[in-house]
Amino acid sequence: MILERVYQLAKPQLMGRTIKDVRIGLSLLTVEMDNGLLGVTYVLRNEIEHVCAMLPHVENLIGMKAEEIALWAVEGKNVIQNALGLAVLNAVANYEGLKQIESFQTTDAFFSVDIKPEDTVGVIGHIGPIIKQLENNKNRIFVFERDLSNGTETTYPESAQPDLLPKCQIVFVTSSSLINRTLEPLLSYCSNARDIIMVGSSTPLYPEAFIGTGVSVLAGTQWLSTYKQPILETVSQCGGIQKLMKYGQKISIKVSDQMVFEGQR
């Protein structure tokens, strides 16, 4: 399981750390560590169960061991626990180490791979900026969504993935698929994909964890501690990713089978 690998890679950075603040909005959630590091992930509000409480011991989140909440990414019982765990893992990623890797870029996911005009492109989740660029390029597009209420003629249900994803040379995947546990099954359908790109603020920037999965590029965000107050306030006030992006640094990194990531062994 990919998130088990991420957790093991993050463990050294989690040891001795605690949670200083947690904010859960309608679109995003963020976690602040005791050393000021921040992680942000999506809130899949359409997949939240109809229960009174999503979190056990919610009054004790502040001050909890970071390692304990990070494990929710692997063992969480619902999408909020899963997202909180992933936010902690994202907060402690070795961003300085990533900058030493040759393929490190600060570009949009769309520009991290070579897309040819004749390529058929799959998009898992309605990733608006990616879809717009592909439409401008006149590529053939298959967009896959759980919620088809805002769909178009190029939008398909999850059930179509086994038939259509093998026809794609490029596949962009929302990293929210890690939160709802749909990523690993769909990767098996991308048998003819030249590149598979993980996209979004939920992307765990741990390239070693994705070796052998078929994923070739991770495109995520480092949230800058300098702006922790506006980040916390924006999430608390139900702000979305467009409002938040000015406080982050986009990062894309290639996954390589020969990768040796110092400090995360």
XYZ file of C-alpha atoms in Angstrom:
265
model
C 0.000 0.000 0.000
C 1.421 3.357 -1.106
C 0.415 5.226 2.055
C 2.101 2.602 4.225
C 5.328 3.351 2.365
C 4.809 7.094 2.808
C 4.220 6.603 6.522
C 7.406 4.587 6.939
C 9.427 7.186 5.030
C 7.965 10.001 7.149
C 8.458 8.270 10.504
C 11.861 9.809 11.327
C 10.426 13.317 10.809
C 7.337 12.495 12.898
C 9.175 11.316 15.995
C 8.806 13.732 18.905
C 6.468 16.048 16.979
C 2.964 17.028 18.127
C -0.077 18.750 16.624
C -0.382 22.472 17.361
C -3.543 23.329 15.394
C -6.187 21.716 13.193
C -8.668 23.520 10.928
C -11.343 21.672 8.950
C -13.298 23.636 6.356
C -15.817 22.620 3.704
C -13.229 22.224 0.931
C -9.875 21.878 2.666
C -8.334 21.005 5.984
C -4.959 21.943 7.403
C -2.749 20.726 10.204
C -0.039 22.777 11.903
C 2.807 20.960 13.640
C 4.478 22.134 16.822
C 7.479 23.252 14.731
C 5.307 25.395 12.433
C 5.185 23.029 9.467
C 1.861 22.860 7.627
C 0.007 20.242 5.612
C -3.152 20.778 3.567
C -5.489 18.192 2.034
C -8.914 18.163 0.427
C -12.146 17.508 2.293
C -14.292 15.072 0.306
C -17.510 16.442 1.724
C -19.725 14.396 -0.602
C -18.218 11.253 0.909
C -18.629 12.198 4.575
C -20.869 9.774 6.408
C -24.096 10.956 8.035
C -22.941 10.647 11.640
C -22.750 13.024 14.587
C -18.966 12.801 15.002
C -16.275 11.909 12.453
C -13.301 12.023 14.815
C -12.643 10.084 18.007
C -11.581 12.224 20.972
C -11.878 15.388 18.872
C -11.216 17.582 21.904
C -7.757 16.020 22.204
C -6.466 16.597 18.669
C -4.334 19.539 19.768
C -1.240 18.149 21.411
C -1.615 14.642 19.981
C 1.487 12.868 18.759
C 2.014 13.554 15.064
C 2.910 9.914 14.492
C -0.462 8.818 15.844
C -2.511 11.075 13.555
C -0.254 10.350 10.565
C -1.153 6.673 10.938
C -4.774 7.614 10.187
C -3.675 8.017 6.551
C -3.228 4.244 6.556
C -5.759 3.085 9.151
C -8.391 5.861 9.226
C -12.054 4.879 9.484
C -13.444 7.668 7.269
C -12.373 10.318 4.762
C -11.764 12.988 7.439
C -9.402 10.782 9.440
C -7.689 9.707 6.213
C -7.244 13.336 5.139
C -5.912 14.476 8.514
C -3.339 11.691 8.488
C -2.264 12.606 4.970
C -1.986 16.299 5.917
C 0.460 15.397 8.688
C 2.521 13.269 6.293
C 2.576 16.126 3.789
C 3.655 18.616 6.442
C 6.855 16.720 7.270
C 7.945 15.817 3.727
C 11.629 16.440 3.074
C 11.222 19.496 0.853
C 14.864 20.493 1.151
C 15.866 17.025 -0.003
C 13.488 17.237 -2.952
C 15.206 20.398 -4.144
C 18.427 18.394 -4.602
C 16.789 16.000 -7.086
C 17.501 16.803 -10.745
C 13.856 16.611 -11.841
C 12.645 19.098 -9.188
C 10.489 21.841 -10.732
C 8.186 24.578 -9.511
C 5.698 24.251 -12.360
C 2.064 23.305 -12.873
C 1.341 19.604 -13.224
C 0.299 20.075 -16.848
C 3.795 21.203 -17.829
C 5.598 18.405 -15.978
C 5.180 15.907 -18.845
C 5.282 15.971 -22.644
C 1.733 15.709 -24.020
C 1.468 15.053 -27.754
C -1.517 16.229 -29.829
C -2.425 12.628 -30.676
C -2.406 11.498 -27.017
C -5.599 10.347 -25.349
C -5.607 11.699 -21.796
C -7.455 10.386 -18.747
C -8.289 12.699 -15.865
C -9.362 11.164 -12.569
C -11.474 13.758 -10.787
C -12.653 17.078 -12.187
C -9.280 18.878 -12.217
C -10.439 22.095 -13.886
C -7.108 23.715 -14.888
C -5.812 20.460 -16.390
C -9.024 19.864 -18.347
C -8.972 23.412 -19.724
C -5.393 23.054 -20.964
C -6.178 19.713 -22.601
C -9.238 21.168 -24.319
C -7.065 24.001 -25.646
C -4.637 21.370 -26.973
C -7.510 19.511 -28.697
C -6.564 16.254 -26.990
C -9.082 13.449 -26.687
C -10.094 13.433 -23.013
C -11.789 10.985 -20.661
C -12.737 12.569 -17.321
C -13.821 10.200 -14.557
C -15.973 11.377 -11.670
C -17.882 9.814 -8.790
C -20.334 12.702 -8.799
C -21.625 13.190 -12.348
C -23.992 16.070 -11.502
C -21.625 18.593 -13.143
C -20.547 16.305 -15.945
C -20.122 16.942 -19.685
C -20.063 14.716 -22.756
C -16.455 13.770 -21.873
C -17.240 12.812 -18.269
C -17.615 9.153 -17.348
C -18.429 7.194 -14.180
C -15.833 5.193 -12.268
C -17.310 2.024 -13.709
C -15.961 3.013 -17.144
C -12.325 3.104 -15.975
C -11.467 -0.544 -16.779
C -12.556 -0.014 -20.406
C -11.296 3.515 -21.059
C -8.110 3.979 -19.012
C -6.165 1.368 -21.062
C -6.743 3.663 -24.081
C -4.933 6.580 -22.401
C -1.285 7.499 -22.976
C -1.343 10.144 -20.211
C -3.344 9.985 -16.966
C -3.725 12.805 -14.425
C -4.986 11.579 -11.052
C -6.342 13.710 -8.231
C -4.493 12.858 -5.034
C -7.844 12.849 -3.270
C -7.913 9.274 -4.585
C -5.546 8.473 -1.718
C -8.110 9.806 0.744
C -11.015 7.704 -0.534
C -8.789 4.660 -1.206
C -9.465 4.486 -4.947
C -5.928 5.132 -6.263
C -4.371 1.691 -6.267
C -7.219 -0.138 -8.029
C -7.357 2.432 -10.837
C -3.581 2.340 -11.403
C -3.958 -1.254 -12.542
C -6.110 -0.036 -15.461
C -3.433 2.407 -16.727
C -1.579 -0.375 -18.538
C -0.677 1.672 -21.618
C 0.007 5.017 -19.941
C 3.332 6.646 -20.739
C 2.956 8.979 -17.761
C 0.731 8.964 -14.684
C 0.744 12.232 -12.750
C -0.535 12.686 -9.205
C -2.044 16.158 -8.868
C -3.246 18.424 -6.059
C -2.490 19.750 -2.604
C -3.093 16.289 -1.142
C -0.145 14.831 -3.091
C 2.412 13.302 -0.713
C 5.791 14.359 -2.092
C 7.599 11.132 -1.259
C 8.768 9.849 -4.660
C 10.319 6.669 -3.258
C 6.892 5.536 -2.070
C 5.635 5.457 -5.680
C 8.431 3.381 -7.230
C 6.957 0.432 -9.101
C 3.382 1.778 -9.035
C 3.329 3.236 -12.542
C 3.133 6.802 -11.214
C 5.813 8.863 -12.959
C 5.308 12.398 -11.598
C 4.167 13.867 -8.280
C 2.768 17.405 -8.503
C 1.932 18.899 -5.119
C 2.450 21.933 -2.909
C 4.707 22.997 -0.078
C 2.762 25.282 2.247
C 4.962 28.070 3.530
C 5.105 28.500 7.299
C 5.631 32.232 6.789
C 1.946 32.400 5.865
C 0.591 29.993 8.452
C -1.892 32.484 9.913
C -3.635 33.333 6.620
C -3.570 29.644 5.668
C -5.291 28.662 8.917
C -7.811 31.500 8.642
C -8.625 30.800 4.976
C -9.317 27.118 5.647
C -11.385 27.967 8.750
C -13.510 30.349 6.686
C -14.234 27.695 4.022
C -11.787 29.127 1.504
C -10.902 26.984 -1.495
C -7.635 26.120 -3.167
C -7.651 29.175 -5.463
C -7.662 31.472 -2.430
C -4.959 29.421 -0.733
C -2.455 28.899 -3.544
C -0.745 32.262 -3.073
C 0.575 30.914 0.237
C 2.157 27.810 -1.265
C 4.904 26.715 -3.639
C 3.974 24.296 -6.406
C 6.387 21.391 -6.765
C 6.667 18.602 -9.322
C 9.122 15.740 -9.082
C 9.670 12.651 -11.220
C 9.547 9.151 -9.776
C 12.640 7.165 -10.710
C 13.467 3.510 -10.027
C 17.071 4.593 -9.433
C 16.063 7.238 -6.897
C 17.955 7.433 -3.613
C 16.308 10.003 -1.362
C 18.784 10.927 1.375
C 17.224 11.274 4.819
C 14.132 9.185 4.045
C 15.562 5.672 4.162
